[in-house]
Coordinates of C-alpha atoms in Angstrom, one line a residue:
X1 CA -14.1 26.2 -31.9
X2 CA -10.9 23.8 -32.3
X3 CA -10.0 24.5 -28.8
X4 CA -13.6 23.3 -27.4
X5 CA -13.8 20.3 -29.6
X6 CA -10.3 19.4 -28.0
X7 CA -11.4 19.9 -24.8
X8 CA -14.8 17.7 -25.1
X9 CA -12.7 15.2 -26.7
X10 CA -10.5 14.5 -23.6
X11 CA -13.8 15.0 -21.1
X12 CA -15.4 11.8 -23.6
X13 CA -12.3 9.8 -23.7
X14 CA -11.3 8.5 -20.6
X15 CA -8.3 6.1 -21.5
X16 CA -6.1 9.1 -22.8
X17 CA -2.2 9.0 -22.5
X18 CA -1.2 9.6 -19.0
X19 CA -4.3 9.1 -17.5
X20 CA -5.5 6.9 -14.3
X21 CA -7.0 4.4 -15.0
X22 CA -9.0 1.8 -12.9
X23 CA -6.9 -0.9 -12.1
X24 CA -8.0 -3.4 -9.4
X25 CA -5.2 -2.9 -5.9
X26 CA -3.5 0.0 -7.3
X27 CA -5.9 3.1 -6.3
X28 CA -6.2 4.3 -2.9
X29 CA -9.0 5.2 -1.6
X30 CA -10.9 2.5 -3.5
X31 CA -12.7 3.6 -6.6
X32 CA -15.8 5.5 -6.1
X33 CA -18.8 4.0 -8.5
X34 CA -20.2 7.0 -8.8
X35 CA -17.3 7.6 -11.7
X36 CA -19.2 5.7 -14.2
X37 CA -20.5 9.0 -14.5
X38 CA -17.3 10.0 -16.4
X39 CA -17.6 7.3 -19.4
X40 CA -20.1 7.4 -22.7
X41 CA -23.0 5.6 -22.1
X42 CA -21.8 3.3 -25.0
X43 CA -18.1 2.8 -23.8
X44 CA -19.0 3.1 -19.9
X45 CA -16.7 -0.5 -18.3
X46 CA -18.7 -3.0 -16.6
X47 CA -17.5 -2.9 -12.6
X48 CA -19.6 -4.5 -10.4
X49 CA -22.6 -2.6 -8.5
X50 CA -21.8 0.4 -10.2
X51 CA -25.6 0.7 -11.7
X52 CA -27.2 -0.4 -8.3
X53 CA -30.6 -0.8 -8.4
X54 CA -34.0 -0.6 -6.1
X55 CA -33.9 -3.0 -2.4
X56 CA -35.5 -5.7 -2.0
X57 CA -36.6 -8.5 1.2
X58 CA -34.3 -11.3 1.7
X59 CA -37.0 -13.5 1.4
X60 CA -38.4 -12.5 -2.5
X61 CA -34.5 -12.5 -3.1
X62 CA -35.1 -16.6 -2.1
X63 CA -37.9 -16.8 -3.9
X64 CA -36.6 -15.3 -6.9
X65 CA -33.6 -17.7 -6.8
X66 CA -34.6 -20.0 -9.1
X67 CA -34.4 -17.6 -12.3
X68 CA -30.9 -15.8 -11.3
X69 CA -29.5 -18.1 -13.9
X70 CA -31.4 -15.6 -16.5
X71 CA -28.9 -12.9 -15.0
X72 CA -25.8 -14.5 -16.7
X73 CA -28.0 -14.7 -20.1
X74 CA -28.6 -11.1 -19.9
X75 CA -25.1 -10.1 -19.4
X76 CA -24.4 -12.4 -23.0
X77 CA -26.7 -10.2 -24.6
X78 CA -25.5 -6.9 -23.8
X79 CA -22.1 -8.1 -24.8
X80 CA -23.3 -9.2 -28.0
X81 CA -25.6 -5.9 -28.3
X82 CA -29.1 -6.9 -27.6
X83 CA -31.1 -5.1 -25.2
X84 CA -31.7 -7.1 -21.8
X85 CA -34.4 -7.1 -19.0
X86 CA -32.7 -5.4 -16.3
X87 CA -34.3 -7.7 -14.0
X88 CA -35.6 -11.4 -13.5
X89 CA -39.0 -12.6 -12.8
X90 CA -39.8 -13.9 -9.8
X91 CA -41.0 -18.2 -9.5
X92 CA -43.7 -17.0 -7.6
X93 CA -45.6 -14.8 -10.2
X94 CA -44.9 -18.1 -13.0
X95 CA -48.8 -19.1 -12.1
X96 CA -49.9 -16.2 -13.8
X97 CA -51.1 -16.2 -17.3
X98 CA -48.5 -15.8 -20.5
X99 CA -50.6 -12.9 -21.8
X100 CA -50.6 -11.2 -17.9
X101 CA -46.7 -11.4 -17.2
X102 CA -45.8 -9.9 -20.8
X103 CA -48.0 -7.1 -19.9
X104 CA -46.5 -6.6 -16.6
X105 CA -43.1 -6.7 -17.9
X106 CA -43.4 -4.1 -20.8
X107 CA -45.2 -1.8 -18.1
X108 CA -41.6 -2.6 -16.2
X109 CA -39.4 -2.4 -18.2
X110 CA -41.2 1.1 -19.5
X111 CA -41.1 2.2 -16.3
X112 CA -37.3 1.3 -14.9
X113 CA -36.0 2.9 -18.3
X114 CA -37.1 6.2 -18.1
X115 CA -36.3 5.9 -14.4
X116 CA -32.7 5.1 -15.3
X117 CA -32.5 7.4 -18.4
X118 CA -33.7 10.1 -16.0
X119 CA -30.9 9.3 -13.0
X120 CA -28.4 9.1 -15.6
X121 CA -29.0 12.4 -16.7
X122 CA -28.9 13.8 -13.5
X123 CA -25.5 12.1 -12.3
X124 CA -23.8 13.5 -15.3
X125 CA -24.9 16.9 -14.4
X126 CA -24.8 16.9 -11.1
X127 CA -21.3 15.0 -9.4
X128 CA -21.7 16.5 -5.6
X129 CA -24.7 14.7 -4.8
X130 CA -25.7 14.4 -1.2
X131 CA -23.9 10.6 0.2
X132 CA -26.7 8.8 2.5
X133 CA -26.2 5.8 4.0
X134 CA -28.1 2.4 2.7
X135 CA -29.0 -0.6 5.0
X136 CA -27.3 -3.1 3.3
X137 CA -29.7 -6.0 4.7
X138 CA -32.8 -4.5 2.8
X139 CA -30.9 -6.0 -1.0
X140 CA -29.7 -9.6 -2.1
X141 CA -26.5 -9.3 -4.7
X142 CA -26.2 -12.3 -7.2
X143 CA -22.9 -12.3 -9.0
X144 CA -23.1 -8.4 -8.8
X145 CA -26.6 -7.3 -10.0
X146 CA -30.0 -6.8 -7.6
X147 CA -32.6 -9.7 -7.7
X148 CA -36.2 -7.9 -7.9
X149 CA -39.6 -8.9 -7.4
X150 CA -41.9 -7.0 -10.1
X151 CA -44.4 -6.0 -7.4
X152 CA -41.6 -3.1 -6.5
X153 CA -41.5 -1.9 -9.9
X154 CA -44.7 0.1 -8.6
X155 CA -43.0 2.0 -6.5
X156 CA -42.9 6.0 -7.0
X157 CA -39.7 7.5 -9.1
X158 CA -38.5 9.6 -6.3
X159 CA -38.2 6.5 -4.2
X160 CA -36.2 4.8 -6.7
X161 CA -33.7 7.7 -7.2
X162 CA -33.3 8.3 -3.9
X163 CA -32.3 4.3 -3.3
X164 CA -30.1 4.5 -6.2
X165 CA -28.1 7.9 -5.0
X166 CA -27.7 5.8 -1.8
X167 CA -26.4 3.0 -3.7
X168 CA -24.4 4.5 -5.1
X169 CA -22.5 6.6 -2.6
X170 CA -21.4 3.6 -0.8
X171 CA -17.3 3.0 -1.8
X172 CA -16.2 -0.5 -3.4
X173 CA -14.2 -1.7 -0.7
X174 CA -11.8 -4.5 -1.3
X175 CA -11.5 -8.0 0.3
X176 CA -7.8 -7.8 0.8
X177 CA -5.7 -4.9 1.5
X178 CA -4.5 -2.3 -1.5
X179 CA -0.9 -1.7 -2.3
X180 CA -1.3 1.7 -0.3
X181 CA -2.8 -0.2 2.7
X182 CA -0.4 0.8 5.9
X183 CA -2.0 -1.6 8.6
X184 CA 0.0 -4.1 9.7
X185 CA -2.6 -6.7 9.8
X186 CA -3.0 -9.8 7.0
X187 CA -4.6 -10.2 3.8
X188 CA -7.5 -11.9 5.6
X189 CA -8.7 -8.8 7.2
X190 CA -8.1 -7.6 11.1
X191 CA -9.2 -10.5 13.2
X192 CA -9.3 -10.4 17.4
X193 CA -6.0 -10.2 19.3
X194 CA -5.3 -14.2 20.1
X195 CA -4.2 -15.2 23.6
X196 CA -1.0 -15.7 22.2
X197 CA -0.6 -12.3 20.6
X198 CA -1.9 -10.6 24.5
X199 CA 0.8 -13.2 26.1
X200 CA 3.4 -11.6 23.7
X201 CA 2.1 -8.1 24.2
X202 CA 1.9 -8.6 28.3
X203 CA 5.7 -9.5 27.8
X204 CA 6.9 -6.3 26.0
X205 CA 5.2 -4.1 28.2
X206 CA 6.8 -6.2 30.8
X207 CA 10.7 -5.8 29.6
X208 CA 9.7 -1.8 28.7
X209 CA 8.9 -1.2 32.4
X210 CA 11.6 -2.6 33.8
X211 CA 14.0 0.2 34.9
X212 CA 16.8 -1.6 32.6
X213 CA 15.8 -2.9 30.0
X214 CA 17.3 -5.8 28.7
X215 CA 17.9 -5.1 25.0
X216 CA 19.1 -8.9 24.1
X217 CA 15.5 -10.1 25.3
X218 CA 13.9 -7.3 23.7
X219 CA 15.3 -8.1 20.0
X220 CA 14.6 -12.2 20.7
X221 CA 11.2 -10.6 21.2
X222 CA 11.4 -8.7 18.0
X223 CA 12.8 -10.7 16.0
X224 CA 9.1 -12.5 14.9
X225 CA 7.1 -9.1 14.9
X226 CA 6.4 -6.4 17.1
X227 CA 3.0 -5.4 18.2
X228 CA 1.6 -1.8 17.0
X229 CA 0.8 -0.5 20.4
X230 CA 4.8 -0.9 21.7
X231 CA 6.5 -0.7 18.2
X232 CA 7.3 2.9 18.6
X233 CA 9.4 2.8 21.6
X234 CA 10.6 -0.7 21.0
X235 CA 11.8 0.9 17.7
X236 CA 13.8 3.7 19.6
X237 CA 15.5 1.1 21.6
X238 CA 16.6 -1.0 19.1
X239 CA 17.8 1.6 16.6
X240 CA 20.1 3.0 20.0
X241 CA 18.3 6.6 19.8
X242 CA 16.8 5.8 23.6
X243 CA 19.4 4.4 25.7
X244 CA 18.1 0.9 28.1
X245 CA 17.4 2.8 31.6
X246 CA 14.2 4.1 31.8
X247 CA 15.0 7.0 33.9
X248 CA 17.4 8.8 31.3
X249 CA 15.1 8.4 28.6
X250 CA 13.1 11.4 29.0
X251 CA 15.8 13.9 29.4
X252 CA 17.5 11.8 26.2
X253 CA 14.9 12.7 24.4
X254 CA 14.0 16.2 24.7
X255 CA 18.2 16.9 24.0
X256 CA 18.1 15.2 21.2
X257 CA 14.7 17.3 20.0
X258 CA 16.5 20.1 21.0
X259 CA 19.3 19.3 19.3
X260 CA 17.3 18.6 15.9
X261 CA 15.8 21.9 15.6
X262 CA 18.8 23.6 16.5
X263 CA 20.4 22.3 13.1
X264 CA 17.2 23.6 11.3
X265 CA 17.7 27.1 12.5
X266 CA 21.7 26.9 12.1
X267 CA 21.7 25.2 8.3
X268 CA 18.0 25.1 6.7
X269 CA 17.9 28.3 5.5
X270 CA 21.0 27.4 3.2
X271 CA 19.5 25.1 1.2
X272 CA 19.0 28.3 -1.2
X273 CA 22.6 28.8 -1.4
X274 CA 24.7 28.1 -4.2
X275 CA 26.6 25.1 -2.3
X276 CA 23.4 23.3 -1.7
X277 CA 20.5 24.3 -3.8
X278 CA 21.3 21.0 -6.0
X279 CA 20.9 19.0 -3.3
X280 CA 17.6 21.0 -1.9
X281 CA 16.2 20.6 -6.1
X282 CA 16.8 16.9 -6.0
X283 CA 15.0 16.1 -2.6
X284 CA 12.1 18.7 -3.4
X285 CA 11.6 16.5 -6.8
X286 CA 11.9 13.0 -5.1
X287 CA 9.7 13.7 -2.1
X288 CA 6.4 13.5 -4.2
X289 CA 7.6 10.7 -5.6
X290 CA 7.5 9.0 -2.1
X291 CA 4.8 6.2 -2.0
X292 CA 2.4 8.4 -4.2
X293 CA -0.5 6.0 -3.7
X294 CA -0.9 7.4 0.1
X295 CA -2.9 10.3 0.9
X296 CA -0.9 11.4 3.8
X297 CA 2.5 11.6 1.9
X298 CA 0.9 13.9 -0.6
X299 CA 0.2 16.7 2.3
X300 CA 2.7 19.4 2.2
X301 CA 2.9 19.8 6.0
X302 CA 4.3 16.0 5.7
X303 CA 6.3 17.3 2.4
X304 CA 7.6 19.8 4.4
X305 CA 8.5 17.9 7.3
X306 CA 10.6 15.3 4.8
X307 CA 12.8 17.8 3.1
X308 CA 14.1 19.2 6.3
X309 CA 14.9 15.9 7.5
X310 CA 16.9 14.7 4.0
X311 CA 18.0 17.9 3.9
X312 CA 20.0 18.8 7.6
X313 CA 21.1 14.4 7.2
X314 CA 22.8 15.5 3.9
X315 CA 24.6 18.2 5.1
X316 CA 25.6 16.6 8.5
X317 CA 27.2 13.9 6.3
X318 CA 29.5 15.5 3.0
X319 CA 30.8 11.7 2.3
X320 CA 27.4 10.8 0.9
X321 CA 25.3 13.5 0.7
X322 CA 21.7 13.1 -0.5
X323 CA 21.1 10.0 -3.0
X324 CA 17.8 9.2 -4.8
X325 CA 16.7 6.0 -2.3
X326 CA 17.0 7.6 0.8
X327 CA 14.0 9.4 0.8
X328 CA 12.4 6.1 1.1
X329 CA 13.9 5.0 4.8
X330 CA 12.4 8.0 6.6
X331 CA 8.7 6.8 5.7
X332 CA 9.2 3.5 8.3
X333 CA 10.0 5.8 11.1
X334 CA 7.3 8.1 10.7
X335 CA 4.7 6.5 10.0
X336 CA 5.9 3.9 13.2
X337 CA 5.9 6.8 15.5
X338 CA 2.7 8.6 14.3
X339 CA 0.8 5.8 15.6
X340 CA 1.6 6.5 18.6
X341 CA -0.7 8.8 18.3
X342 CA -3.3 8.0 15.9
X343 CA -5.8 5.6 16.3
X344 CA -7.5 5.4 12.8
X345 CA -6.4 4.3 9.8
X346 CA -2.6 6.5 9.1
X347 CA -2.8 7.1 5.7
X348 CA -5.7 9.4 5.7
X349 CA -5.0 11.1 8.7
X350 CA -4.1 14.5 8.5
X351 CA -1.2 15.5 9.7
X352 CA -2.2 19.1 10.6
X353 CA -4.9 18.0 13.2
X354 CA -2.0 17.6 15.7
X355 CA -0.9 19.8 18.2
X356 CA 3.0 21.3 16.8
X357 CA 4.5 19.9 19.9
X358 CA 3.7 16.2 18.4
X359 CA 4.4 17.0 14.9
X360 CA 8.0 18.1 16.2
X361 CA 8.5 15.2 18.1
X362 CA 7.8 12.9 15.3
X363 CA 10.1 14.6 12.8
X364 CA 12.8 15.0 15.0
X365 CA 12.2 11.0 16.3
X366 CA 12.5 10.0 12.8
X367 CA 15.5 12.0 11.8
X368 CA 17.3 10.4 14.6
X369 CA 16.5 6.9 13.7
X370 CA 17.1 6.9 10.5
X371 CA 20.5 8.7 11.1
X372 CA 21.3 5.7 13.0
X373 CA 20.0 3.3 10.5
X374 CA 22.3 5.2 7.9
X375 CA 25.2 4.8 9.8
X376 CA 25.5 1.2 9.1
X377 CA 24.8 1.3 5.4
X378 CA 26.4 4.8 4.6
X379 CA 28.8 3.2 2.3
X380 CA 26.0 2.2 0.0
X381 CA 25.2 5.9 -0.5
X382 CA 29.2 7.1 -0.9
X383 CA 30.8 7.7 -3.9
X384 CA 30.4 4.7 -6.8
X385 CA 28.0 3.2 -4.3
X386 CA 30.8 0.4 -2.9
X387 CA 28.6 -1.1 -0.1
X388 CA 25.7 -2.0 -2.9
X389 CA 28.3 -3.9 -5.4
X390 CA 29.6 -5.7 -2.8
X391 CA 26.3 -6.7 -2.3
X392 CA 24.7 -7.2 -5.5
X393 CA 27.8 -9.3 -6.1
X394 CA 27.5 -11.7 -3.1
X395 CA 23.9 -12.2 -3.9
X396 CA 24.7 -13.5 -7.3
X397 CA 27.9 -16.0 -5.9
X398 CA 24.9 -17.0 -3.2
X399 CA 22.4 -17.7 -5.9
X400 CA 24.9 -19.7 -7.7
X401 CA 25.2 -22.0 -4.8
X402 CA 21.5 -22.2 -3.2
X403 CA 19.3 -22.5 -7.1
X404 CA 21.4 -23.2 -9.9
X405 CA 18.7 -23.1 -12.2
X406 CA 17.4 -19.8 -11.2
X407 CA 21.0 -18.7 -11.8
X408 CA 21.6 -20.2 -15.0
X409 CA 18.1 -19.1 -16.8
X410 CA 19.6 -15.4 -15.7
X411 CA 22.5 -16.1 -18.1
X412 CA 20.1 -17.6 -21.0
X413 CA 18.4 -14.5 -20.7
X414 CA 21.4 -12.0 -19.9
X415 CA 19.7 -10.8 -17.5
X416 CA 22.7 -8.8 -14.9
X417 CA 22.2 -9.3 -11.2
X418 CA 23.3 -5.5 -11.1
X419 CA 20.1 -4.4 -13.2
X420 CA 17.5 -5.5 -10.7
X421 CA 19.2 -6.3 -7.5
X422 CA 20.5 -2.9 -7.2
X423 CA 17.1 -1.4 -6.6
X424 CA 16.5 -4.3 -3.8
X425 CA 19.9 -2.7 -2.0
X426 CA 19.7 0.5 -2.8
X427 CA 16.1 0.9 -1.4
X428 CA 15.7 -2.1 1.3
X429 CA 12.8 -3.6 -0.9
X430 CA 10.6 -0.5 -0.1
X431 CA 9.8 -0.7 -4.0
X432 CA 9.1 -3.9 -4.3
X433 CA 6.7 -4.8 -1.0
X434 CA 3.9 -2.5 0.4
X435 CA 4.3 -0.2 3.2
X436 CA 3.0 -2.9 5.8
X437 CA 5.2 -5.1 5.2
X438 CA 8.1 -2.9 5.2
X439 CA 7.8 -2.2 8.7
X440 CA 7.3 -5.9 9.4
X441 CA 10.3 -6.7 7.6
X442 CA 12.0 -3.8 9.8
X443 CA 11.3 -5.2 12.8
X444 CA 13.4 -8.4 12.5
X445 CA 15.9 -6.3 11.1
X446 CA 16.0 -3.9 14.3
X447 CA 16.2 -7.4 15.9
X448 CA 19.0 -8.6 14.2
X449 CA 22.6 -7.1 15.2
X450 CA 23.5 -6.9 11.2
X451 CA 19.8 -6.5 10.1
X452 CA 20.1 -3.7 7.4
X453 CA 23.4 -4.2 6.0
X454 CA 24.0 -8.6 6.6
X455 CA 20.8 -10.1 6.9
X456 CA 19.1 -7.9 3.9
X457 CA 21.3 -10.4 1.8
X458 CA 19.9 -13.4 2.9
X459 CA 16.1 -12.0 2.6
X460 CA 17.0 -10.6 -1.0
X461 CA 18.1 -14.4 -2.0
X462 CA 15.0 -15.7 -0.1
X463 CA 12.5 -13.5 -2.5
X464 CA 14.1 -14.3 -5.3
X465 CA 13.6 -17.9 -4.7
X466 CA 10.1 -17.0 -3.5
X467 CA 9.2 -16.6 -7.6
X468 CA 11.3 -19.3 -8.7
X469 CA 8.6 -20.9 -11.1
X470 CA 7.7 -17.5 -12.1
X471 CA 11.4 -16.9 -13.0
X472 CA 12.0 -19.8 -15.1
X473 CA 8.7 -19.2 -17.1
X474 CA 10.2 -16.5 -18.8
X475 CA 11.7 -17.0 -21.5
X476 CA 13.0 -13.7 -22.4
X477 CA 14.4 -10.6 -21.2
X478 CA 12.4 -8.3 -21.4
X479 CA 10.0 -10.8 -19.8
X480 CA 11.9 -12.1 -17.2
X481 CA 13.6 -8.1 -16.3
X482 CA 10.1 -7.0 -16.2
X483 CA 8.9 -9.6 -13.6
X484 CA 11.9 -8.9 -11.5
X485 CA 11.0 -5.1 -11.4
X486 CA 7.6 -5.6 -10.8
X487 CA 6.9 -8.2 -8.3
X488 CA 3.6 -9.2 -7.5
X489 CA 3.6 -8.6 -3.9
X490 CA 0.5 -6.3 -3.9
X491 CA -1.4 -8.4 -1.9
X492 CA 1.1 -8.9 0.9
X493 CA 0.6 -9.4 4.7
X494 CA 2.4 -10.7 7.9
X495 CA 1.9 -14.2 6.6
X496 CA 4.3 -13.7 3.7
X497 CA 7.0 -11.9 5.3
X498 CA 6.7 -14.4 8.9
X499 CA 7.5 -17.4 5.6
X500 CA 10.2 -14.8 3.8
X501 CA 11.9 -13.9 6.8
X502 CA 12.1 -17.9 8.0
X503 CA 13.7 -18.6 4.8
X504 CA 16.3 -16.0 4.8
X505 CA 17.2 -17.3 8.4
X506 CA 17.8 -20.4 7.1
X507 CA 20.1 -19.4 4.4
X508 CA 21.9 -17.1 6.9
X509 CA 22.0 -20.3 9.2
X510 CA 23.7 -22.2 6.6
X511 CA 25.6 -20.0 4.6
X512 CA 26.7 -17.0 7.2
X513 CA 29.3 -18.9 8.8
X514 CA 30.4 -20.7 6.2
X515 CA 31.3 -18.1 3.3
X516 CA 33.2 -20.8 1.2
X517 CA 29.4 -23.1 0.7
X518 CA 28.6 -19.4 -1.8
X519 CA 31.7 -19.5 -3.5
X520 CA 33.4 -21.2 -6.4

């Protein structure tokens, strides 16, 4: 008896230790409003649409305009307890008589209860009901509830119920893009390619056909965004996996394939053995970890795919080995090249629909790239971590010199460069901007011939500067250290890293050169 009061408990309580809860940009796929369902009638959270209610005409929703205001009236009294009309009346039925509308309201309000005491009872019992679509143009929405006209309340209970199952099936969707969003396009939604985005476009595929391809023009090309259709094998040229002339990249390729799965046969089934199993442990545990909020890094054929990759890179380089961070850098890469073959949004496609030959190439693409990315940042991953002190240290001599302020409210506070900057270097700001704008960022870095371990400085000091006022509003540190940790970037696009990306050029521009303007 214990054990099933317990368990009712948790099934009535829905903000329990631990648990999800519905917090506006951080869920992907958006929240279904068909999880009122799970809440006490008395304690259910007021989302908008999530009671949707019958269609009406466009033109009673005009005519009813007039008393919307009663709407925001009836939301005061349900926070203040009082029962409210569910609906408003209409101007055009104000003609009647006093005693006439009364009458028709009761027999309303009679009615829509026990339609929506009925419908509530069945969406509590039964969660797997039948999605329909809904034509959106049959229903007006005023500051998120339905204007009616009474003369539908007439209408049969099974119509309503089946309106309201529609309704209620359709998904919240945002305005602007969740944290888990991948597309690369801006906050403001995917507008038409420009004639200045084709030009640009006509002009990669124009230095990628070329028999030679001139890798300087490429990266000036790059260095301001690549477009999605050309970013894979741009990507493979710039990271040095594909060499310039177009006739040796095929046979380049399917060696270096080769040569990937040749290390999985010769050392993957060691990563049992006594020698390695720590270092298989700790990438099994950290892969899940890996952008969480995305559906397709949660598949274990993607799971699966990631641990071989960490795992043959950490045993093809002893100095390092495997260290928590890396993990991160392979999700660029193949994501990049799996749009190469996927058309749809990425991070619901499943991974599995593909033929194997594809899901090889992918894996073994990534591994290589990422190889080569590591290969100019290793010493950030080697013992004691030199290459991020360094770093960390010449971010806070460059702060010094650029924001003085910034860097003396750090000392108020004693707040340590090391305690938040080390994540930025450690990781490449993976943690700290969404997906998209990770491999926006990475494309000015493939375009720049010091991107990943010189310029990364310069757009670290640039986003720090980016929440200056932010900064020096805290006046704490636990404030201030929580801020830094957990930037607001959630809403992030191509806008905001073109204007980051300009700034940290200008720093480098001014301070590259001259390493004595950053130090006293």
């Amino acid at each position: 008896m214990a054990t099933e009061n317990k368990i009712n408990f948790w099934r009535r309580n829905a903000k329990v230790p631990g648990s999800v809860q519905p917090v506006y940009g951080a869920q992907h796929p958006p929240l279904d409003p068909r999880l009122r369902c799970l809440y006490p009638k008395e304690t259910k959270p007021k989302f908008n649409n999530l009671k949707s209610k019958k269609t009406c005409s466009f033109h009673e929703f005009a005519r009813s305009t007039n008393d919307a205001w009663d709407i925001d009236d009836g939301e005061d009294e349900e926070l203040a307890g009082c029962p409210t009309l569910p609906f408003s009346m209409p101007s055009a039925l104000q003609s009647k008589s006093t005693q006439e509308q009364q009458q028709q309201q009761h027999q309303v309000v009679d009615t829509e209860r026990s339609i929506s005491d009925r419908l509530d009872l069945e969406a509590e019992n039964n969660q797997d009901t039948q999605e329909e679509e809904v034509d959106e143009a049959n229903c007006e929405h005023f500051n998120g509830k339905v204007v009616k006209s009474t003369s539908e309340a007439q209408l049969s209970s099974s119509s309503v119920r089946s309106t309201l199952q529609k309704q209620q099936s359709l998904p919240v969707r945002p305005i602007i893009p969740l944290v888990a969003r991948i597309s690369d396009q801006n906050a403001s939604g995917a507008p038409p390619m420009t004639l200045r985005e084709k030009s640009r476009l006509d002009k990669f595929k124009q230095l990628l056909a070329s028999p030679n391809t001139d890798l300087d023009e490429l990266r000036k090309h790059s260095w301001s965004g690549i477009p999605r259709e050309v970013r894979p094998i741009t990507w493979r040229l710039l990271s040095g996996y594909l060499p310039a002339n177009k006739e040796r990249r095929e046979l380049v390729l399917k060696r270096k394939r080769e040569e990937y799965f040749g290390f999985i046969e010769q050392y993957y089934h060691s990563r049992t053995d006594e020698h390695y199993k720590d270092t298989y442990r700790q990438i099994h545990i950290d892969i899940p970890r890996t952008n969480p909020l995305i559906p397709l890094f949660q598949q274990p054929a993607v799971q699966e795919v990631f641990e071989r990759i960490l795992f043959i890179w950490a045993i093809r380089h002893p100095a390092s080995g495997y260290v928590q961070g890396i993990n991160d850098l392979v999700t660029p890469f193949f994501v990049v090249f799996l749009t190469e073959f996927v058309t749809e949004d990425v991070e619901n496609f499943e991974m599995s629909a593909l033929p194997l030959d594809t899901q090889r190439n992918i894996e073994a693409d990534s591994f290589w790239c990422m190889s080569k990315l590591l290969d100019g940042i290793q010493d950030n991953y080697t013992f004691a971590q030199p290459g991020i002190q360094n770093k960390v240290k010449a971010l806070e001599e460059l702060v010094s010199r650029i924001d003085e302020d910034i860097h003396n409210h750090f000392k108020k506070c004693e707040v340590e460069y090391l305690q938040f900057a080390f994540r930025w270097m450690n990781n490449l700001l993976m943690r700290e901007l969404p997906l998209r704008c990770t491999i926006r960022l990475w494309d000015t870095y493939q375009a720049e011939s010091e991107g990943f371990s010189h310029f990364h400085l310069y757009v670290c000091a640039a986003f720090l500067l980016e929440w200056r006022k932010e900064i020096l509003s805290m006046i704490d540190f636990q404030g201030l250290l929580m801020l830094l940790q957990n930037v607001p970037t959630i809403h992030w696009g191509n806008e905001e890293v073109n204007l980051l990306l300009a700034e940290a050029y200008r720093l480098k521009y001014m301070f590259a050169d001259a390493p004595s303007h950053y130090k006293r």
